[in-house]
Coordinates of C-alpha atoms and ligand atoms in Angstrom, one line a residue:
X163 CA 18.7 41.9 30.0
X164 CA 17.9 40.0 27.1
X165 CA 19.1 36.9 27.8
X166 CA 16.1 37.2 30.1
X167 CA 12.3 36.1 29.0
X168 CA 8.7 35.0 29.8
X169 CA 9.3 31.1 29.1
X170 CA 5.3 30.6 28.3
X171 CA 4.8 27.4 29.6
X172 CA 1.3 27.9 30.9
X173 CA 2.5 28.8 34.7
X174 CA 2.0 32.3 36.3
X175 CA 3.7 34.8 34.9
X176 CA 6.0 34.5 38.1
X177 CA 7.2 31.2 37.4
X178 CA 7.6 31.7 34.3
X179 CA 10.2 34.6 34.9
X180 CA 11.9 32.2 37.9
X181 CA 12.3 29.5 35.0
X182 CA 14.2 31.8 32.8
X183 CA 16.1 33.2 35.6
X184 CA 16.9 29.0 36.1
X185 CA 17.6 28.2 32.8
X186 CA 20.5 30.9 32.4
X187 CA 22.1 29.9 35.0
X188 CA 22.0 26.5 34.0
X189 CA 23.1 27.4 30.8
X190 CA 26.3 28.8 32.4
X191 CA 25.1 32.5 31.4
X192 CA 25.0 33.5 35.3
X193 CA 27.4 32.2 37.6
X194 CA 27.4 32.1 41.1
X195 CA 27.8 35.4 42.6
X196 CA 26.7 37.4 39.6
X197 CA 24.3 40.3 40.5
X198 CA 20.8 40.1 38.8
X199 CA 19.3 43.0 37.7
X200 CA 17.1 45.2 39.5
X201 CA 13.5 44.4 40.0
X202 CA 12.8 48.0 38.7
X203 CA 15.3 46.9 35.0
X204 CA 12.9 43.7 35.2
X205 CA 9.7 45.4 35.2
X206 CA 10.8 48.1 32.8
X207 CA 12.4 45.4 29.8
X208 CA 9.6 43.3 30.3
X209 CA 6.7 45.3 31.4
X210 CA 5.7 43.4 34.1
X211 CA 4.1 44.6 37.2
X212 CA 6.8 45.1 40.3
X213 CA 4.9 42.7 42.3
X214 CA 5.6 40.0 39.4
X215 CA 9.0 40.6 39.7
X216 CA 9.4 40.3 43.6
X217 CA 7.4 36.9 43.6
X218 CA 9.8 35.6 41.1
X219 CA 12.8 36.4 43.1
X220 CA 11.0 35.3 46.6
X221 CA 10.6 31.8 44.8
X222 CA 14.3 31.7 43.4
X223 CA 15.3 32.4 47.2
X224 CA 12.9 30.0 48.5
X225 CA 14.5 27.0 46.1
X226 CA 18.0 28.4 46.9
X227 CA 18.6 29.7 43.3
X228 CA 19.2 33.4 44.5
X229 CA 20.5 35.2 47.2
X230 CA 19.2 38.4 48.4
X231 CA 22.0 41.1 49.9
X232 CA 20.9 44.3 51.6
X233 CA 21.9 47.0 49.3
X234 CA 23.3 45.1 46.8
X235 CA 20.1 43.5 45.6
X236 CA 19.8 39.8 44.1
X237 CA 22.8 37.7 43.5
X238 CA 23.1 34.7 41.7
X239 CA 23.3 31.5 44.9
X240 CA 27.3 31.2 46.0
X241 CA 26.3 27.4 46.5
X242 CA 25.3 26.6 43.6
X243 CA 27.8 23.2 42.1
X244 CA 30.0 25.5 39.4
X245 CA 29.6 22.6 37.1
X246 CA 26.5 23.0 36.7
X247 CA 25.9 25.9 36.1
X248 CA 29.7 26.6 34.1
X249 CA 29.4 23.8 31.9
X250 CA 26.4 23.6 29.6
X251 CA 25.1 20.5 29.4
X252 CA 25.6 19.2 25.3
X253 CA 22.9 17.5 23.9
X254 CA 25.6 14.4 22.6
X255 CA 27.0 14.2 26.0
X256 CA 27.4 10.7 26.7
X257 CA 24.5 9.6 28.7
X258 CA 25.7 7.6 32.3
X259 CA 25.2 4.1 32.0
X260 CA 23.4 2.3 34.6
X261 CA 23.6 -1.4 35.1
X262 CA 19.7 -2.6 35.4
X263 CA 18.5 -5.5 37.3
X264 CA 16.6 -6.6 34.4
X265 CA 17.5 -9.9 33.5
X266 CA 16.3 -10.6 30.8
X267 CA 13.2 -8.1 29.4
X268 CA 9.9 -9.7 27.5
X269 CA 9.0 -9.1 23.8
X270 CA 8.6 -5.7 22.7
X271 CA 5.6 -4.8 20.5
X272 CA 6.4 -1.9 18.3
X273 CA 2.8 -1.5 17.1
X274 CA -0.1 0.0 18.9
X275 CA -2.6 -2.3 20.5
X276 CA -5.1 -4.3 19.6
X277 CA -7.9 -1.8 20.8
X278 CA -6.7 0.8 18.6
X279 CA -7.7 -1.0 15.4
X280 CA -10.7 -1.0 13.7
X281 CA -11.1 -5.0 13.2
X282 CA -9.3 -6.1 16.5
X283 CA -9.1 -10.0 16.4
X284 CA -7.0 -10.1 19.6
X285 CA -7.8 -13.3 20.8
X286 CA -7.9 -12.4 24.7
X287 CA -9.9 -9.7 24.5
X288 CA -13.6 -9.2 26.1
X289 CA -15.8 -6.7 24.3
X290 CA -16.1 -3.7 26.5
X291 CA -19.0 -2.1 24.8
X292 CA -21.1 -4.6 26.8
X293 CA -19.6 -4.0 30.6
X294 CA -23.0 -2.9 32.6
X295 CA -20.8 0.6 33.6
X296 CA -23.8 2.2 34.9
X297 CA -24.6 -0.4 37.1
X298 CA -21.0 -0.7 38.0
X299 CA -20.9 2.7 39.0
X300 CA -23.2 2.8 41.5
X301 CA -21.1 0.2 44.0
X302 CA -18.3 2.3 43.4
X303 CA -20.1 5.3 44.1
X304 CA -21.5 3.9 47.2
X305 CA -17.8 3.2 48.1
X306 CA -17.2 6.7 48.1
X307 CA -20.2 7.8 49.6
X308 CA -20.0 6.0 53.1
X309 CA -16.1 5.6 52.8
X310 CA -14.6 3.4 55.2
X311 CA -11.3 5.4 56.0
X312 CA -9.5 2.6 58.0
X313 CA -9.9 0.4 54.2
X314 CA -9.0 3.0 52.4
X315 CA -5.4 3.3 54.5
X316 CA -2.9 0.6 54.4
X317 CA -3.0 -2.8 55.2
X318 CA -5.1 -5.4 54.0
X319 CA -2.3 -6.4 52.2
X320 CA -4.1 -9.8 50.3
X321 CA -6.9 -7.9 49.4
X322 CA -10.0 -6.1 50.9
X323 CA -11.8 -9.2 53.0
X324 CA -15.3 -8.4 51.8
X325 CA -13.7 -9.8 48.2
X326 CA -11.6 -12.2 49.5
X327 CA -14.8 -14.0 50.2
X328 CA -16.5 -13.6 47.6
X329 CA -14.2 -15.0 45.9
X330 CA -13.6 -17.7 48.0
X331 CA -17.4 -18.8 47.6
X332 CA -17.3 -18.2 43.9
X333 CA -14.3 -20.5 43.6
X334 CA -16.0 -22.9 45.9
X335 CA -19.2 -23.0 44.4
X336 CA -17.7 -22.4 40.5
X337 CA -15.0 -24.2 40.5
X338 CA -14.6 -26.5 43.5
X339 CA -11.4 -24.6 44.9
X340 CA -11.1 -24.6 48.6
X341 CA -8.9 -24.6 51.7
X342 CA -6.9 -22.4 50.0
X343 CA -5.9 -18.6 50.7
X344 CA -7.4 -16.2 48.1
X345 CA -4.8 -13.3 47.4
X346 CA -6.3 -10.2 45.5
X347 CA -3.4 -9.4 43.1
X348 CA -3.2 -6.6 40.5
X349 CA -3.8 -8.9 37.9
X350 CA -2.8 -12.3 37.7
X351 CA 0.5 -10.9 36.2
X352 CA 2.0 -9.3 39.2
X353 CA 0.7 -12.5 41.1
X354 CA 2.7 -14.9 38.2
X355 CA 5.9 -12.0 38.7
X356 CA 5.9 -12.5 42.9
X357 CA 5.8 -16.6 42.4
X358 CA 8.4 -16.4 39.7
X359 CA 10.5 -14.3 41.9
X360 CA 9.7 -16.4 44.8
X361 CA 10.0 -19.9 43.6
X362 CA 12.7 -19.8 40.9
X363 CA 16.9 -19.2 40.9
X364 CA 19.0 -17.8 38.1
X365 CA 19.9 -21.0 35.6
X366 CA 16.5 -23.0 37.1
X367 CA 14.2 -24.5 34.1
X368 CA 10.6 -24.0 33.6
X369 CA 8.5 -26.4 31.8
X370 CA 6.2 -24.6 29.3
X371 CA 3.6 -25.6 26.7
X372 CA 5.8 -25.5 23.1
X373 CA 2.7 -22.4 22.4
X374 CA 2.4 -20.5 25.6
X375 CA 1.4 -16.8 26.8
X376 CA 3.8 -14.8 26.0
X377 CA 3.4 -12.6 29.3
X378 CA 4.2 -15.1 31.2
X379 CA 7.5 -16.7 29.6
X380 CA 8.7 -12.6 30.3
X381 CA 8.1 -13.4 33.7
X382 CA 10.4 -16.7 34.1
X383 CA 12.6 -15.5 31.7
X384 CA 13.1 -12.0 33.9
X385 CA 13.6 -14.2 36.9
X386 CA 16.5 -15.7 35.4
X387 CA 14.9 -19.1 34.5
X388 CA 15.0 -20.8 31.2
X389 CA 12.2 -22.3 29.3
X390 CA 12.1 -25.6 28.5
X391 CA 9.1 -26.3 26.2
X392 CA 7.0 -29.7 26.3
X393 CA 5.7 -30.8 23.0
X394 CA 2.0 -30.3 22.9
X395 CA -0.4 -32.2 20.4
X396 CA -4.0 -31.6 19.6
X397 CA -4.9 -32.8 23.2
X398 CA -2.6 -30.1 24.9
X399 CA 1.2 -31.5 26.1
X400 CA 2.2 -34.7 26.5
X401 CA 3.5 -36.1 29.5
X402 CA 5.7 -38.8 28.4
X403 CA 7.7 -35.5 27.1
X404 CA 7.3 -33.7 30.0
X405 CA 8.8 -36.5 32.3
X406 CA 11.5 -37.0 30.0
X407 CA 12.5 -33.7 30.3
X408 CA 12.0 -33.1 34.1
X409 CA 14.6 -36.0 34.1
X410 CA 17.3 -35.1 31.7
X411 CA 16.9 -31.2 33.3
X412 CA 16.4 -29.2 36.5
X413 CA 13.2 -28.4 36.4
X414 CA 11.8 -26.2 39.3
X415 CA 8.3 -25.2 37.9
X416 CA 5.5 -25.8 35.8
X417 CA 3.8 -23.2 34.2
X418 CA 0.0 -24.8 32.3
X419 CA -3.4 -23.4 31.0
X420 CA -5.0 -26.5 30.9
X421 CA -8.6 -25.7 30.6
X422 CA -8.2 -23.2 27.2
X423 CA -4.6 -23.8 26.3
X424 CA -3.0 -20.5 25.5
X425 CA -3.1 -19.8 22.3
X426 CA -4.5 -22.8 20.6
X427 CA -8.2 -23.6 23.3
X428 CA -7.3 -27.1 23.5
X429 CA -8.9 -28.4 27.0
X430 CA -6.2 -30.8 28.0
X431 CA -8.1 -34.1 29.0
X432 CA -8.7 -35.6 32.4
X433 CA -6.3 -38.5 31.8
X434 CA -3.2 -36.0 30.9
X435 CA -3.8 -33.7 33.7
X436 CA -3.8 -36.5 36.4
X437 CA -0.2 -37.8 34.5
X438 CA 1.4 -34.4 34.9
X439 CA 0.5 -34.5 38.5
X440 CA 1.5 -37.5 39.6
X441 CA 5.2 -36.0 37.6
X442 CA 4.9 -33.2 39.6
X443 CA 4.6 -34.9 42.7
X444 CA 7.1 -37.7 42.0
X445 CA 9.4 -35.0 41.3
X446 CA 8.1 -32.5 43.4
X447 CA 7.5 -29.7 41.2
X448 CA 4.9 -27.3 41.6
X449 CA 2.5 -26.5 38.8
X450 CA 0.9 -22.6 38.2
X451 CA -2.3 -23.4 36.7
X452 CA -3.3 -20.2 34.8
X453 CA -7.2 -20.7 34.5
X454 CA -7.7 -17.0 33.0
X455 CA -11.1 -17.5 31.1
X456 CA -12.4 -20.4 33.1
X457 CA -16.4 -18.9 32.9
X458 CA -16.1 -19.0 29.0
X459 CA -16.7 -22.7 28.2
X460 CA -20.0 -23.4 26.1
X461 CA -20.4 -26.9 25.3
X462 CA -20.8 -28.6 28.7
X463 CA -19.3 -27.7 32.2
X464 CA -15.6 -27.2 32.2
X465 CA -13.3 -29.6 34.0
X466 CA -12.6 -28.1 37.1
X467 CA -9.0 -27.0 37.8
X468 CA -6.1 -29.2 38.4
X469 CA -6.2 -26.6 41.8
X470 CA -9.8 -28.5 42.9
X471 CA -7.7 -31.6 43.3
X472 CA -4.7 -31.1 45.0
X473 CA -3.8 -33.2 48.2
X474 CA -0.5 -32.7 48.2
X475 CA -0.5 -28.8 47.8
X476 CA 1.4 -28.6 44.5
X477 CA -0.6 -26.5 42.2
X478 CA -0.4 -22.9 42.3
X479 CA -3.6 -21.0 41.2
X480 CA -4.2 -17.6 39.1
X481 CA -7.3 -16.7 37.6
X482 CA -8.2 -13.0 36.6
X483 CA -11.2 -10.3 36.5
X484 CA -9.7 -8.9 33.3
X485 CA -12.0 -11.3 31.0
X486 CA -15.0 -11.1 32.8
X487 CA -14.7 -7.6 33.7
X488 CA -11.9 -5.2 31.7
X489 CA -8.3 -5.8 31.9
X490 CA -8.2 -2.4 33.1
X491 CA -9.7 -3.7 36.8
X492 CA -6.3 -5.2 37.6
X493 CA -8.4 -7.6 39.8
X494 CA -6.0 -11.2 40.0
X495 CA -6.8 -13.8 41.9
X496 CA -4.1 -16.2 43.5
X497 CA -5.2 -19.3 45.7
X498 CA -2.2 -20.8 47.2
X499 CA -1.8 -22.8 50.9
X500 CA -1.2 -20.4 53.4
X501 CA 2.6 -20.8 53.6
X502 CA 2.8 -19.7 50.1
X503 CA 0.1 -16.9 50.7
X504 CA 2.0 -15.6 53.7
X505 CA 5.5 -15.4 51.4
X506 CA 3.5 -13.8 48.6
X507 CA 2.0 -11.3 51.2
X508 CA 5.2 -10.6 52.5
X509 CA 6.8 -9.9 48.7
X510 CA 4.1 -7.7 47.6
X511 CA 4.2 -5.7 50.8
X512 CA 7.7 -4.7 49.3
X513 CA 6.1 -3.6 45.7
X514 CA 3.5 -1.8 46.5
X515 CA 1.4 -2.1 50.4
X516 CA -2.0 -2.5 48.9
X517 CA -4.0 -3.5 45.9
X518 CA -6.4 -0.9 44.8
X519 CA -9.1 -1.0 47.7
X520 CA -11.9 1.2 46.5
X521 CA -11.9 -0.8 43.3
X522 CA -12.4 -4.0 45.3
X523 CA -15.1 -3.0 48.0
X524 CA -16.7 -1.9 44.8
X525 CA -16.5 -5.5 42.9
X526 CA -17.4 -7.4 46.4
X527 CA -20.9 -5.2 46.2
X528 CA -21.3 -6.0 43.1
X529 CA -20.6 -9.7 43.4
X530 CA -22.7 -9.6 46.9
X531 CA -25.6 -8.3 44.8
X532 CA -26.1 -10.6 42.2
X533 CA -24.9 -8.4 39.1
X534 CA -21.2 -10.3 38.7
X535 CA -23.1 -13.1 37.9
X536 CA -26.1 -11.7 35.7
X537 CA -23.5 -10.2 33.5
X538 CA -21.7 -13.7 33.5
X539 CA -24.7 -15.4 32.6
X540 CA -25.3 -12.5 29.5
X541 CA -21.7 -12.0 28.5
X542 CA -21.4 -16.0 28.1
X543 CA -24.4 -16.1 25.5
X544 CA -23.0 -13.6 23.7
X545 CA -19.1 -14.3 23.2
X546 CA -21.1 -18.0 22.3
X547 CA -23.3 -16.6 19.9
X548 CA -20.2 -14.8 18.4
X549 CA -18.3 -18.0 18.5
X550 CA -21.1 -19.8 16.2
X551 CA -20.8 -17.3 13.9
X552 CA -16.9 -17.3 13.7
X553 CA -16.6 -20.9 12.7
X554 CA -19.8 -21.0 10.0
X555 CA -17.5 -17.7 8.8
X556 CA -14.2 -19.1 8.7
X557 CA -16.1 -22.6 7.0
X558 CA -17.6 -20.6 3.9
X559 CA -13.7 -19.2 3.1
X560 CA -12.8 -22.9 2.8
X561 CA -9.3 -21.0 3.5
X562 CA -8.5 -22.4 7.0
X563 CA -8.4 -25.4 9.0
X564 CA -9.5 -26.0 12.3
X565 CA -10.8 -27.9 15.4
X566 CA -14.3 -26.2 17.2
X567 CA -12.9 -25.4 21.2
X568 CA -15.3 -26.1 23.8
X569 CA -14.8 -22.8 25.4
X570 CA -12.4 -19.4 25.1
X571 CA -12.2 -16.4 23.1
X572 CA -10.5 -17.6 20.2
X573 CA -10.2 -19.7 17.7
X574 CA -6.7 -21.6 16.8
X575 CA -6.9 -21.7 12.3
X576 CA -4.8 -22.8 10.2
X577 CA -4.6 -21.7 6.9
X578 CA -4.6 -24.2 4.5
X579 CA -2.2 -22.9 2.4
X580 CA 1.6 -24.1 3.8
X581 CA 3.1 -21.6 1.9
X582 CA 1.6 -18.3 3.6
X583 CA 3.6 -16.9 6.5
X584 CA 1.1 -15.8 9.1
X585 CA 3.8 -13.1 10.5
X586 CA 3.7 -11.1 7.1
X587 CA -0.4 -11.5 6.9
X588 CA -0.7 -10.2 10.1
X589 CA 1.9 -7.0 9.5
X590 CA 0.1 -6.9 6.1
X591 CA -3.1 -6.7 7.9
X592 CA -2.1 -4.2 10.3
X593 CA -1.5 -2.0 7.6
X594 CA -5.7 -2.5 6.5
X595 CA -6.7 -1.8 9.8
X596 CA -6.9 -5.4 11.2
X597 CA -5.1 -6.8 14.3
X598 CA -4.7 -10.0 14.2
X599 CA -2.2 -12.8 15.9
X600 CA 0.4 -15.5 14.6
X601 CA 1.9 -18.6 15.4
X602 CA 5.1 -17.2 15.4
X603 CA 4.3 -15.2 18.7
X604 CA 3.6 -18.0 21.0
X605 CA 6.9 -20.0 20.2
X606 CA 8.0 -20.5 23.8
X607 CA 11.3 -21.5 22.5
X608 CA 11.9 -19.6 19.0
X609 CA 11.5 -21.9 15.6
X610 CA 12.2 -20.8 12.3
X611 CA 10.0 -22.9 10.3
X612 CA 6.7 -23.4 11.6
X613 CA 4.2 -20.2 11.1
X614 CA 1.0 -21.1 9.8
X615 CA -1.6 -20.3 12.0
X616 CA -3.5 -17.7 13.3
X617 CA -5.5 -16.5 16.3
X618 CA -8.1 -15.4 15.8
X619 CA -10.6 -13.8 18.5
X620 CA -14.3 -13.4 18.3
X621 CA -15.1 -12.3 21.8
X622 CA -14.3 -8.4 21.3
X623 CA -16.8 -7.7 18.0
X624 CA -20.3 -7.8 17.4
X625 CA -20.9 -10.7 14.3
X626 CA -21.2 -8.3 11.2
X627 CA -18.0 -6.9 12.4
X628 CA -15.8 -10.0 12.3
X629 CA -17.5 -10.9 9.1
X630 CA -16.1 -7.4 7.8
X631 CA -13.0 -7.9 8.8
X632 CA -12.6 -11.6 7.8
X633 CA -13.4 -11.2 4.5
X634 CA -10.8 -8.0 4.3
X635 CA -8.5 -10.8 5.2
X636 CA -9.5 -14.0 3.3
X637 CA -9.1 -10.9 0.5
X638 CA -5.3 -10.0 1.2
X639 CA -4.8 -14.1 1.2
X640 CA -6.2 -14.1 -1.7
X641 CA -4.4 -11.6 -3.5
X642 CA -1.2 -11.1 -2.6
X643 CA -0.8 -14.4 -1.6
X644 CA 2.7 -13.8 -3.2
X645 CA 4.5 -12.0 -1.6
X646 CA 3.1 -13.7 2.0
X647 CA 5.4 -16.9 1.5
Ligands
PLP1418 C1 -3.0 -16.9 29.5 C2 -3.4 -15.6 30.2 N1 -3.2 -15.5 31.5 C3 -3.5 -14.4 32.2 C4 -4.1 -13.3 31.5 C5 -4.6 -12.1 32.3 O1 -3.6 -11.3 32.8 P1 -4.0 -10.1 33.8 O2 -4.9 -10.6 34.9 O3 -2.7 -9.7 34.3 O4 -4.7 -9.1 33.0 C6 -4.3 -13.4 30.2 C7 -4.9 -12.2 29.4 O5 -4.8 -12.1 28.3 C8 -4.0 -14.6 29.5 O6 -4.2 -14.7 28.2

């Protein structure tokens, strides 16, 4: 009896007796066959009520554990695989290996992120603190209230339609996007994922910026393509580079963020975007144009997308709610023609059915009713208010060089000091609380000697916070400016 117990594990006191009965036989201390004891010995050793007892064994019956004989009493199940319960299971048994379909897997962060630090200068992120929740809650609360059951089944499959066009008029009216299919995605990641999967073949090349997001290079690189990265200047990539690489390669896709280049802002001119489409038509090579922060542009209008310009169908569109909104929302946006849309439809039927449909009927209402846009309108003063204060802050440390974006969430410095590695500031800083980015991980296509700027974000902090934080930094530089080279 004493190899029996109470395994407190917070269940019933029941279950708790069935685990122990379980884990002995696993253990190879019952075998099949073996007679238990008595519920009567049970009670008695472990002062437990009868009643206990029989529930335990009607739930080791029930999941084919034990047997019950008349007038022999409980036996351990004949059927039972003797391995299993013979052999103990060693805690350095060899574990079995399984051959994944991974390809090839994306960077993997070993520190916690960004949100989790006190100075967070992640250069993507919006400042949650200012989300209207409240007001947010009530569409999603009116979701719930008058539920609409045949939504809240399957189907649907690009997205609840009362988003789908609202969308479609915000990209009409924002961003002169139309005749296209808007596909609700969760995020713009899984939509990037299904086109990667969709478009590309092991050994294929994608073209990248030489900086690019790293997310998304994951994504090729998982679908068994190669990078190929075009040089970029201060205008965003060059074309000549691109074309002579489309020609000496086998380029299958393009992958660009031309309005905010990812990391370094840049807007890539009128004049360059119209050369990399005419290379993508002479070649025919479609172009994903990742507009993720298209609403946060403050010095004039943005361009509008390579997408609002597209006769002969080439450019791939993703934009996202997880700037505007939280990243949280998993709200992507995809607008492809509709034999793309259909194919997309039909690949993410296989993943997972349906997007999250009370979180969209929720967003449509709240688009429908004006407060998508008020929030816009407010959330755009501020991240420019913060922005003005990040560059007259990062002038007064006469540390850093840079060029003033007309629009993102970030700001591409460089220090001015050649000799400081940004990857040890940044692990340096970590350590004082401060999260902060580096050249070194946007190299699309690794380079050993070229790490001297940073990105830094000023959406996610009120002003006196960044100024905190910066001067905690421009303090490290200046101290152990040493041991950073
Ligand atoms: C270049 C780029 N694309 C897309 C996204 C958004 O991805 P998701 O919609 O999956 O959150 C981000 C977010 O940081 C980004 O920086």
């Amino acid at each position: 009896m004493k190899i029996f117990s109470l395994v407190d594990n917070g269940t019933p006191k029941y279950l708790q007796l069935a685990e122990s009965v379980k884990q002995n036989i696993r253990k190879g201390n019952l075998l099949p066959g073996d007679t238990l004891p008595s519920v009567k010995s049970f009670s008695d050793d472990l002062h437990v009520n009868r009643h206990t007892i029989m529930k335990a064994f009607a739930e080791l019956i029930a999941e084919g554990w034990v047997e019950s004989k008349q007038r022999v009493g409980y036996k351990v199940g004949g059927n039972i695989p003797i391995e299993g319960s013979q052999k103990p299971l060693k805690s350095d048994a060899k574990q079995p290996k399984f051959k994944y379909r991974l390809v090839r897997s994306g960077p993997f962060i070993d520190y916690p992120p960004a949100t989790q630090y006190e100075y967070n200068f992640s250069g993507g992120q919006p400042d949650l603190f200012k989300f209207p929740f409240n007001e947010f809650k009530q569409h999603m609360s009116a979701t719930l209230t008058r539920p609409n059951l045949e939504q809240l089944s399957y189907g649907e499959i690009m997205g609840v339609p009362e988003l789908r066009q609202q969308i479609e008029n915000y990209l009409r009216k924002s961003r002169a996007i139309t005749n296209r299919e808007v596909i609700i995605t969760n995020g713009s990641q899984e939509a990037l994922f299904i086109i990667a999967q969709l478009l590309l073949q092991m050994g294929d090349q994608v073209a990248v910026e030489a900086l690019g997001y790293p997310p998304a290079m994951a994504v090729f690189n998982n679908a068994g393509a190669d990078l190929v990265a075009i040089k970029q200047d201060q205008m965003g990539i060059i074309p000549e580079d691109l074309e002579q690489k489309i020609q000496s390669g086998s380029i299958k896709l393009i992958y660009l963020t031309p309005l905010h280049q990812y990391p370094t802002t840049v807007t890539l001119p009128i004049a360059r975007r119209m050369a990399v489409y005419q290379l993508a038509a002479k070649y025919s090579i479609p172009i994903v144009e990742d507009d993720y922060d298209h609403e946060f542009h403050y010095r004039c209008q943005p361009l509008a997308p390579m997408a609002s310009n597209d006769p002969q169908q080439l450019v791939i569109y993703l934009s996202t709610f997880s700037k505007i909104m939280f990243p949280g929302a998993r709200i992507g946006i995809l607008a492809v023609n509709k034999t793309l849309a259909k194919a997309v439809a039909e690949y993410r039927m296989i993943i997972s059915h349906k997007g999250n449909a009370l979180m969209q009927l929720a967003l449509a209402k709240w688009m429908q009713e004006g407060g998508f846009e008020r929030h816009l309108k407010r959330i755009t003063r501020i991240y420019m208010a913060r922005r003005e204060n990040a560059i007259k802050c990062l002038e007064q440390h006469n540390l850093f060089d840079f060029i003033c974006p007309d629009g993102g969430m970030a700001l591409w410095v460089k220090l001015k000091s050649t000799s400081i590695n940004t990857s040890k500031l940044a692990a340096l800083a970590r350590h004082k609380g401060i999260y902060i980015q580096h050249e070194k991980q946007y190299h699309t296509v690794p380079q050993s000697n070229r790490n001297h700027y940073l990105r830094i974000g000023f959406a996610s902090m009120p002003e006196t916070k960044f100024n905190e934080g910066l001067s905690i930094l421009v303090k490290l530089i200046n101290t152990k400016a040493q041991s950073l080279s």
